[in-house]
Amino acid sequence: MEYGPAVRRRKLGAELRALRLGAALTSGEAARLLGWHQSKVSRIETGTSGVKPADVERLLDAYAVEEPELRDLLVVLAGSEGNGRHHWWHAYRGVLPPTYRDFISLESQASGMRTLETSVVPGLLQTPEYARAVTQAAVGGLEDGKLDALVEVRLARQDVLRSNPPLKLCAVLDEAVLRRDVGGPELMARQLQRLREAATLPQVRLQVLPFAAGAHIGVTGPFVIFSFPNTSDLDVVVLDHLTSSLYLERKEDLQAYTEAFNALQIQALSPEDSMDYIAGIGDGV
């Protein structure tokens, strides 16, 4: 059974503990209700051991948690597809590394996503041609079938912007994202037009951080902040590396990255000026 990164176990455990306390149960009483040893409840709540999705369901039943969205999110954090379903990415398990599957599952359940991008267009806003070119460059030597599958995954992820309710996306793009020639001028022109179209969606806010802004707090690299419905305690920062992803959960980390993103939004052009800026770059492609 795959339990996902440790951050998810700890966040899941903390949320289950809060729900137990809300139900006015001690850990011993919860354990007796389920026929478990008290140490099992303690290990789950501290995140020191994984928990099967079925056991999460039993705990939620014991705590009389009925809200479907919250139940589904907590089951997903346990490594399940939620309510016994296999989500679309299950079909790609053979080509997706665990960290990428973890990222997609969090993205699918998040209510908001704030991202700083310094090199490439955010995956949720890429055209098929751009997605193929970036994937091919990032993961060299792929067979055509695997390349096709990874591009399909990238495009399928974009459905979160059309779900009900849709994911709210706030993105700050360094000007380098717009200037980097990925796949040639014609491809880039279409990608820049795609950004302008996406910016008209009420759930999407795009801002450009121009070179003229100089050095900024995001020069150390891109990051993503996921926010979740019902509770801010599940918010998480994700830092991508070449072979893995780092999940930051501490309140101090969340506060630092939230403040950094707020500062970047202030430094960046307004959404309206950003669209004019992108249009100007597109005209010169």
GROMACS .gro file of N, CA and C in nm, residues 81-138:
model
  174
   81GLU      N    1  -0.784   0.660  -0.379
   81GLU     CA    2  -0.844   0.741  -0.484
   81GLU      C    3  -0.969   0.812  -0.433
   82GLY      N    4  -1.012   0.780  -0.313
   82GLY     CA    5  -1.129   0.848  -0.255
   82GLY      C    6  -1.257   0.773  -0.282
   83ASN      N    7  -1.331   0.738  -0.177
   83ASN     CA    8  -1.461   0.670  -0.189
   83ASN      C    9  -1.454   0.545  -0.275
   84GLY      N   10  -1.340   0.476  -0.274
   84GLY     CA   11  -1.328   0.352  -0.348
   84GLY      C   12  -1.313   0.372  -0.498
   85ARG      N   13  -1.299   0.497  -0.544
   85ARG     CA   14  -1.288   0.523  -0.687
   85ARG      C   15  -1.141   0.521  -0.729
   86HIS      N   16  -1.117   0.487  -0.854
   86HIS     CA   17  -0.987   0.508  -0.914
   86HIS      C   18  -0.998   0.635  -0.997
   87HIS      N   19  -0.919   0.737  -0.964
   87HIS     CA   20  -0.919   0.857  -1.045
   87HIS      C   21  -0.844   0.831  -1.174
   88TRP      N   22  -0.850   0.928  -1.266
   88TRP     CA   23  -0.800   0.906  -1.401
   88TRP      C   24  -0.652   0.871  -1.404
   89TRP      N   25  -0.571   0.924  -1.310
   89TRP     CA   26  -0.428   0.901  -1.317
   89TRP      C   27  -0.390   0.757  -1.280
   90HIS      N   28  -0.484   0.681  -1.224
   90HIS     CA   29  -0.455   0.542  -1.190
   90HIS      C   30  -0.414   0.463  -1.315
   91ALA      N   31  -0.471   0.500  -1.430
   91ALA     CA   32  -0.439   0.430  -1.554
   91ALA      C   33  -0.295   0.454  -1.600
   92TYR      N   34  -0.227   0.554  -1.542
   92TYR     CA   35  -0.093   0.589  -1.583
   92TYR      C   36   0.012   0.551  -1.478
   93ARG      N   37  -0.025   0.466  -1.385
   93ARG     CA   38   0.066   0.431  -1.275
   93ARG      C   39   0.199   0.379  -1.327
   94GLY      N   40   0.197   0.312  -1.442
   94GLY     CA   41   0.320   0.253  -1.495
   94GLY      C   42   0.421   0.355  -1.544
   95VAL      N   43   0.378   0.478  -1.572
   95VAL     CA   44   0.470   0.579  -1.624
   95VAL      C   45   0.488   0.697  -1.529
   96LEU      N   46   0.407   0.705  -1.424
   96LEU     CA   47   0.416   0.818  -1.332
   96LEU      C   48   0.491   0.778  -1.205
   97PRO      N   49   0.597   0.849  -1.170
   97PRO     CA   50   0.665   0.820  -1.042
   97PRO      C   51   0.574   0.855  -0.925
   98PRO      N   52   0.596   0.794  -0.810
   98PRO     CA   53   0.509   0.819  -0.694
   98PRO      C   54   0.496   0.966  -0.657
   99THR      N   55   0.606   1.043  -0.664
   99THR     CA   56   0.597   1.183  -0.624
   99THR      C   57   0.505   1.261  -0.717
  100TYR      N   58   0.503   1.224  -0.846
  100TYR     CA   59   0.415   1.293  -0.940
  100TYR      C   60   0.270   1.256  -0.914
  101ARG      N   61   0.245   1.129  -0.881
  101ARG     CA   62   0.109   1.087  -0.847
  101ARG      C   63   0.061   1.158  -0.721
  102ASP      N   64   0.151   1.174  -0.624
  102ASP     CA   65   0.116   1.247  -0.502
  102ASP      C   66   0.077   1.391  -0.536
  103PHE      N   67   0.157   1.453  -0.622
  103PHE     CA   68   0.130   1.591  -0.661
  103PHE      C   69  -0.006   1.603  -0.728
  104ILE      N   70  -0.036   1.511  -0.819
  104ILE     CA   71  -0.163   1.516  -0.891
  104ILE      C   72  -0.281   1.495  -0.796
  105SER      N   73  -0.266   1.403  -0.701
  105SER     CA   74  -0.376   1.377  -0.609
  105SER      C   75  -0.403   1.499  -0.521
  106LEU      N   76  -0.297   1.569  -0.479
  106LEU     CA   77  -0.316   1.691  -0.401
  106LEU      C   78  -0.380   1.800  -0.488
  107GLU      N   79  -0.332   1.813  -0.610
  107GLU     CA   80  -0.386   1.913  -0.703
  107GLU      C   81  -0.534   1.889  -0.729
  108SER      N   82  -0.572   1.762  -0.738
  108SER     CA   83  -0.712   1.730  -0.770
  108SER      C   84  -0.807   1.762  -0.656
  109GLN      N   85  -0.755   1.767  -0.532
  109GLN     CA   86  -0.839   1.793  -0.416
  109GLN      C   87  -0.828   1.937  -0.365
  110ALA      N   88  -0.728   2.010  -0.413
  110ALA     CA   89  -0.705   2.145  -0.364
  110ALA      C   90  -0.815   2.240  -0.412
  111SER      N   91  -0.840   2.342  -0.333
  111SER     CA   92  -0.933   2.448  -0.374
  111SER      C   93  -0.858   2.564  -0.436
  112GLY      N   94  -0.729   2.579  -0.399
  112GLY     CA   95  -0.650   2.689  -0.452
  112GLY      C   96  -0.507   2.648  -0.475
  113MET      N   97  -0.443   2.712  -0.572
  113MET     CA   98  -0.304   2.685  -0.604
  113MET      C   99  -0.235   2.817  -0.637
  114ARG      N  100  -0.132   2.850  -0.560
  114ARG     CA  101  -0.051   2.969  -0.587
  114ARG      C  102   0.086   2.920  -0.632
  115THR      N  103   0.134   2.971  -0.744
  115THR     CA  104   0.259   2.920  -0.796
  115THR      C  105   0.346   3.030  -0.853
  116LEU      N  106   0.474   3.020  -0.825
  116LEU     CA  107   0.575   3.102  -0.891
  116LEU      C  108   0.644   3.013  -0.993
  117GLU      N  109   0.648   3.056  -1.118
  117GLU     CA  110   0.719   2.982  -1.222
  117GLU      C  111   0.831   3.068  -1.277
  118THR      N  112   0.951   3.010  -1.284
  118THR     CA  113   1.068   3.085  -1.329
  118THR      C  114   1.126   3.034  -1.460
  119SER      N  115   1.080   2.917  -1.507
  119SER     CA  116   1.139   2.859  -1.627
  119SER      C  117   1.039   2.822  -1.735
  120VAL      N  118   0.928   2.762  -1.696
  120VAL     CA  119   0.832   2.713  -1.795
  120VAL      C  120   0.691   2.756  -1.756
  121VAL      N  121   0.602   2.752  -1.854
  121VAL     CA  122   0.461   2.782  -1.831
  121VAL      C  123   0.403   2.678  -1.735
  122PRO      N  124   0.318   2.718  -1.639
  122PRO     CA  125   0.257   2.619  -1.550
  122PRO      C  126   0.187   2.508  -1.629
  123GLY      N  127   0.199   2.387  -1.579
  123GLY     CA  128   0.142   2.272  -1.649
  123GLY      C  129  -0.006   2.286  -1.677
  124LEU      N  130  -0.079   2.352  -1.589
  124LEU     CA  131  -0.223   2.367  -1.607
  124LEU      C  132  -0.259   2.460  -1.722
  125LEU      N  133  -0.161   2.533  -1.775
  125LEU     CA  134  -0.188   2.632  -1.880
  125LEU      C  135  -0.111   2.603  -2.008
  126GLN      N  136  -0.051   2.486  -2.019
  126GLN     CA  137   0.029   2.453  -2.137
  126GLN      C  138  -0.057   2.405  -2.253
  127THR      N  139  -0.017   2.441  -2.375
  127THR     CA  140  -0.080   2.383  -2.493
  127THR      C  141  -0.024   2.242  -2.511
  128PRO      N  142  -0.092   2.156  -2.587
  128PRO     CA  143  -0.040   2.020  -2.610
  128PRO      C  144   0.101   2.021  -2.670
  129GLU      N  145   0.127   2.111  -2.766
  129GLU     CA  146   0.257   2.115  -2.831
  129GLU      C  147   0.367   2.159  -2.734
  130TYR      N  148   0.335   2.258  -2.652
  130TYR     CA  149   0.431   2.306  -2.553
  130TYR      C  150   0.458   2.196  -2.449
  131ALA      N  151   0.353   2.129  -2.405
  131ALA     CA  152   0.368   2.021  -2.307
  131ALA      C  153   0.459   1.912  -2.361
  132ARG      N  154   0.443   1.877  -2.487
  132ARG     CA  155   0.527   1.774  -2.548
  132ARG      C  156   0.673   1.818  -2.554
  133ALA      N  157   0.695   1.942  -2.596
  133ALA     CA  158   0.833   1.991  -2.609
  133ALA      C  159   0.902   1.997  -2.473
  134VAL      N  160   0.831   2.045  -2.371
  134VAL     CA  161   0.890   2.055  -2.238
  134VAL      C  162   0.917   1.916  -2.180
  135THR      N  163   0.822   1.825  -2.195
  135THR     CA  164   0.840   1.690  -2.142
  135THR      C  165   0.956   1.619  -2.209
  136GLN      N  166   0.966   1.636  -2.340
  136GLN     CA  167   1.074   1.572  -2.415
  136GLN      C  168   1.210   1.625  -2.371
  137ALA      N  169   1.216   1.755  -2.342
  137ALA     CA  170   1.342   1.815  -2.297
  137ALA      C  171   1.377   1.773  -2.155
  138ALA      N  172   1.275   1.764  -2.070
  138ALA     CA  173   1.299   1.734  -1.928
  138ALA      C  174   1.331   1.588  -1.903
   0.00000   0.00000   0.00000
